[in-house]
CSV table of C-alpha atoms in Angstrom, one decimal:
chain,number,residue,atom,x,y,z
A,1,LEU,CA,50.9,30.8,-121.9
A,2,ALA,CA,48.3,30.3,-119.2
A,3,ALA,CA,49.4,28.2,-116.2
A,4,GLU,CA,46.8,25.5,-116.9
A,5,VAL,CA,48.4,24.7,-120.3
A,6,LEU,CA,51.9,24.3,-119.0
A,7,PRO,CA,53.1,20.7,-118.3
A,8,THR,CA,53.8,19.7,-114.7
A,9,ARG,CA,57.5,19.5,-115.6
A,10,PHE,CA,59.2,21.7,-118.1
A,11,ARG,CA,62.6,23.1,-118.9
A,12,LEU,CA,63.1,26.8,-118.6
A,13,GLY,CA,64.9,28.5,-121.5
A,14,VAL,CA,65.7,32.2,-121.5
A,15,THR,CA,66.5,34.2,-124.7
A,16,GLY,CA,67.6,37.6,-125.5
A,17,SER,CA,70.7,39.8,-124.9
A,18,GLY,CA,70.6,39.0,-121.1
A,19,GLY,CA,69.4,35.5,-121.5
A,20,ALA,CA,72.5,33.7,-120.2
A,21,VAL,CA,72.7,35.8,-117.0
A,22,VAL,CA,69.0,35.4,-116.3
A,23,ALA,CA,69.0,31.6,-117.1
A,24,LYS,CA,71.9,31.1,-114.7
A,25,ARG,CA,70.0,32.9,-111.9
A,26,CYS,CA,66.8,30.9,-112.6
A,27,GLY,CA,68.4,27.5,-113.1
A,28,GLY,CA,67.4,27.5,-116.7
A,29,ALA,CA,69.3,27.3,-120.0
A,30,ALA,CA,70.2,30.1,-122.4
A,31,ALA,CA,68.4,29.6,-125.7
A,32,HIS,CA,69.1,31.2,-129.0
A,33,GLU,CA,66.2,33.5,-130.0
A,34,VAL,CA,65.7,31.9,-133.4
A,35,PHE,CA,65.6,28.4,-131.9
A,36,ALA,CA,63.1,29.7,-129.2
A,37,ALA,CA,60.9,31.3,-131.9
A,38,ILE,CA,60.9,28.1,-134.0
A,39,THR,CA,60.1,25.9,-131.1
A,40,PHE,CA,57.3,28.2,-130.0
A,41,ALA,CA,55.8,28.3,-133.5
A,42,ARG,CA,55.9,24.6,-134.0
A,43,ALA,CA,54.4,23.9,-130.6
A,44,CYS,CA,51.7,26.6,-130.5
A,45,HIS,CA,51.1,27.4,-134.1
A,46,PRO,CA,51.9,24.2,-136.1
A,47,ALA,CA,50.0,25.4,-139.2
A,48,ALA,CA,52.2,28.5,-139.6
A,49,ALA,CA,54.2,28.4,-142.8
A,50,THR,CA,56.1,31.6,-142.2
A,51,LEU,CA,57.2,33.3,-139.0
A,52,LEU,CA,58.1,37.0,-139.1
A,53,ASP,CA,59.6,38.3,-135.8
A,54,LEU,CA,60.2,41.9,-135.3
A,55,GLY,CA,62.0,42.7,-132.1
A,56,GLY,CA,63.5,45.8,-130.5
A,57,GLN,CA,66.7,45.6,-132.3
A,58,ASP,CA,66.5,42.8,-134.9
A,59,ALA,CA,64.2,41.0,-137.3
A,60,LYS,CA,63.9,37.5,-138.5
A,61,LEU,CA,62.0,35.5,-141.1
A,62,VAL,CA,61.6,31.8,-140.8
A,63,ARG,CA,59.9,29.9,-143.7
A,64,PHE,CA,58.9,26.4,-142.7
A,65,GLU,CA,59.2,24.1,-145.7
A,66,PRO,CA,56.2,21.8,-146.6
A,67,THR,CA,58.1,18.6,-146.0
A,68,ALA,CA,58.5,17.7,-142.3
A,69,ARG,CA,62.2,16.7,-142.7
A,70,ALA,CA,63.3,19.9,-144.5
A,71,ARG,CA,65.0,22.5,-142.4
A,72,PRO,CA,63.3,25.8,-142.2
A,73,VAL,CA,64.8,28.7,-144.2
A,74,VAL,CA,66.0,31.3,-141.6
A,75,VAL,CA,67.0,34.8,-142.4
A,76,MET,CA,67.9,37.3,-139.7
A,77,ASN,CA,68.8,41.0,-139.7
A,78,ASP,CA,70.8,41.4,-136.5
A,79,ARG,CA,73.4,43.8,-137.7
A,80,CYS,CA,71.3,46.9,-137.9
A,81,ALA,CA,68.4,48.0,-135.8
A,82,ALA,CA,66.7,49.8,-138.8
A,83,VAL,CA,63.1,48.9,-139.3
A,84,THR,CA,62.8,47.3,-135.8
A,85,GLY,CA,61.1,48.4,-132.6
A,86,VAL,CA,63.9,50.9,-131.7
A,87,THR,CA,63.3,52.7,-135.0
A,88,LEU,CA,59.5,52.8,-134.3
A,89,ASP,CA,60.2,54.2,-130.8
A,90,ARG,CA,62.5,56.9,-132.0
A,91,CYS,CA,60.3,58.0,-134.9
A,92,LEU,CA,57.2,58.1,-132.8
A,93,ALA,CA,59.0,60.0,-130.1
A,94,ARG,CA,60.3,62.5,-132.7
A,95,LEU,CA,56.7,63.1,-133.8
A,96,GLY,CA,55.7,63.6,-130.2
A,97,LEU,CA,53.5,60.5,-130.2
A,98,SER,CA,53.3,57.9,-127.4
A,99,PRO,CA,52.9,54.2,-128.3
A,100,THR,CA,49.3,54.5,-127.2
A,101,ASP,CA,48.7,57.3,-129.7
A,102,ALA,CA,50.2,55.2,-132.5
A,103,ARG,CA,48.2,52.2,-131.5
A,104,GLU,CA,45.0,54.1,-132.1
A,105,SER,CA,46.1,55.1,-135.6
A,106,PRO,CA,44.7,52.9,-138.5
A,107,PHE,CA,46.6,51.7,-141.5
A,108,ASP,CA,45.3,53.3,-144.7
A,109,PRO,CA,47.3,52.4,-147.8
A,110,ALA,CA,45.9,55.5,-149.6
A,111,ALA,CA,47.3,57.8,-146.9
A,112,VAL,CA,50.9,56.5,-147.2
A,113,HIS,CA,53.7,58.8,-148.3
A,114,ALA,CA,57.1,57.7,-149.5
A,115,LEU,CA,59.5,57.1,-146.6
A,116,SER,CA,62.9,55.5,-146.5
A,117,ALA,CA,63.3,52.9,-143.7
A,118,ARG,CA,66.7,51.5,-144.9
A,119,CYS,CA,68.1,53.2,-141.9
A,120,GLY,CA,66.4,54.6,-138.8
A,121,VAL,CA,68.0,58.0,-139.3
A,122,PHE,CA,66.7,58.2,-142.9
A,123,ALA,CA,63.1,57.3,-141.7
A,124,GLU,CA,63.3,59.9,-138.9
A,125,THR,CA,64.5,62.6,-141.3
A,126,ASP,CA,61.8,61.7,-143.9
A,127,LEU,CA,59.1,61.8,-141.2
A,128,VAL,CA,60.2,65.1,-139.8
A,129,ASN,CA,60.2,66.6,-143.3
A,130,LEU,CA,56.7,65.3,-144.0
A,131,ALA,CA,55.5,66.6,-140.7
A,132,ARG,CA,56.9,70.0,-141.5
A,133,ARG,CA,55.0,70.0,-144.7
A,134,GLY,CA,51.8,69.5,-142.8
A,135,VAL,CA,51.1,65.8,-143.5
A,136,PRO,CA,48.5,64.6,-141.0
A,137,VAL,CA,49.8,62.4,-138.1
A,138,ARG,CA,47.7,59.4,-139.2
A,139,SER,CA,49.4,59.5,-142.6
A,140,LEU,CA,52.8,59.8,-140.9
A,141,VAL,CA,52.1,56.7,-138.8
A,142,ALA,CA,50.7,54.8,-141.7
A,143,SER,CA,53.8,55.7,-143.8
A,144,LEU,CA,56.1,54.6,-141.0
A,145,PHE,CA,54.5,51.2,-140.6
A,146,ASP,CA,54.4,50.8,-144.5
A,147,ALA,CA,58.1,51.6,-144.7
A,148,VAL,CA,58.9,49.1,-141.9
A,149,VAL,CA,57.0,46.3,-143.7
A,150,ARG,CA,58.5,47.1,-147.2
A,151,SER,CA,62.0,47.3,-145.8
A,152,ASN,CA,61.7,44.1,-143.9
A,153,LEU,CA,60.3,42.2,-146.9
A,154,HIS,CA,63.2,43.4,-148.9
A,155,ALA,CA,65.9,42.7,-146.2
A,156,LEU,CA,64.5,39.4,-145.0
A,157,ALA,CA,62.6,37.7,-147.8
A,158,ARG,CA,65.3,38.3,-150.4
A,159,GLY,CA,63.2,37.0,-153.2
A,160,LEU,CA,61.5,34.3,-151.1
A,161,THR,CA,57.8,34.4,-151.0
A,162,PRO,CA,56.5,34.2,-147.4
A,163,ARG,CA,53.9,31.5,-147.4
A,164,ALA,CA,50.5,31.7,-145.6
A,165,PRO,CA,49.6,31.3,-142.8
A,166,VAL,CA,52.0,33.9,-141.5
A,167,LEU,CA,52.7,34.2,-137.8
A,168,LEU,CA,53.8,37.6,-136.6
A,169,LEU,CA,55.8,37.7,-133.4
A,170,GLY,CA,57.5,40.5,-131.4
A,171,GLY,CA,56.5,43.5,-129.4
A,172,PRO,CA,55.8,45.8,-132.4
A,173,HIS,CA,53.2,43.4,-133.8
A,174,ALA,CA,51.6,42.9,-130.4
A,175,HIS,CA,51.3,46.7,-129.7
A,176,PHE,CA,50.5,48.2,-133.2
A,177,PRO,CA,47.4,46.8,-135.0
A,178,ALA,CA,48.2,49.2,-138.0
A,179,LEU,CA,51.6,47.4,-138.3
A,180,VAL,CA,49.8,44.0,-138.6
A,181,ALA,CA,47.4,45.6,-141.1
A,182,ALA,CA,50.3,46.9,-143.2
A,183,TRP,CA,51.8,43.3,-143.2
A,184,ALA,CA,48.4,41.9,-144.3
A,185,TRP,CA,48.1,44.5,-147.1
A,186,HIS,CA,51.6,44.0,-148.5
A,187,LEU,CA,51.6,40.2,-148.2
A,188,GLU,CA,48.3,40.0,-150.0
A,189,ALA,CA,49.6,42.2,-152.8
A,190,LEU,CA,52.8,40.1,-153.0
A,191,TRP,CA,50.8,36.9,-153.2
A,192,ARG,CA,48.5,38.3,-155.9
A,193,ALA,CA,51.5,39.4,-157.9
A,194,ARG,CA,53.4,36.1,-157.6
A,195,GLY,CA,50.3,33.9,-158.1
């Protein structure tokens, strides 16, 4: 947030794996990451009906219910780092790509190859095999982002339909436009299929 939009007085909350240590040093309070994401979404994006947060080692989906008093539905995958930022980093490194290279790569659903992202090791193995078969790098990157989205929809949505508008949070969404495009493509297809 820009300094001009911050109130004169505010409480500092720190989240993440080192949140408690940093908060203590800064005179702030440790905040659970889901609580922090919900608070941010409600304050800065009140129209958001679904929040999808993809971090370095976990992912979460929050579906805000239409009635103000209803508690949001929260699903978090924090037991496995598959289909998170660390998987993207490992797979891109294995392909010899920097994040900057991947950032320039577009998402083309027609160029996607089947890729398992249930596990980071499976995704890495599938990518290497596709690369050895001569699949172009752009297709490999598109396939990786496609697999991340499909896997997260399966693991997080669990039959729920994410409602629009969807707010995408987390570093991978901020750095990879093709990942955002993959979400848009899959969500639109899901919404068409489910009416």
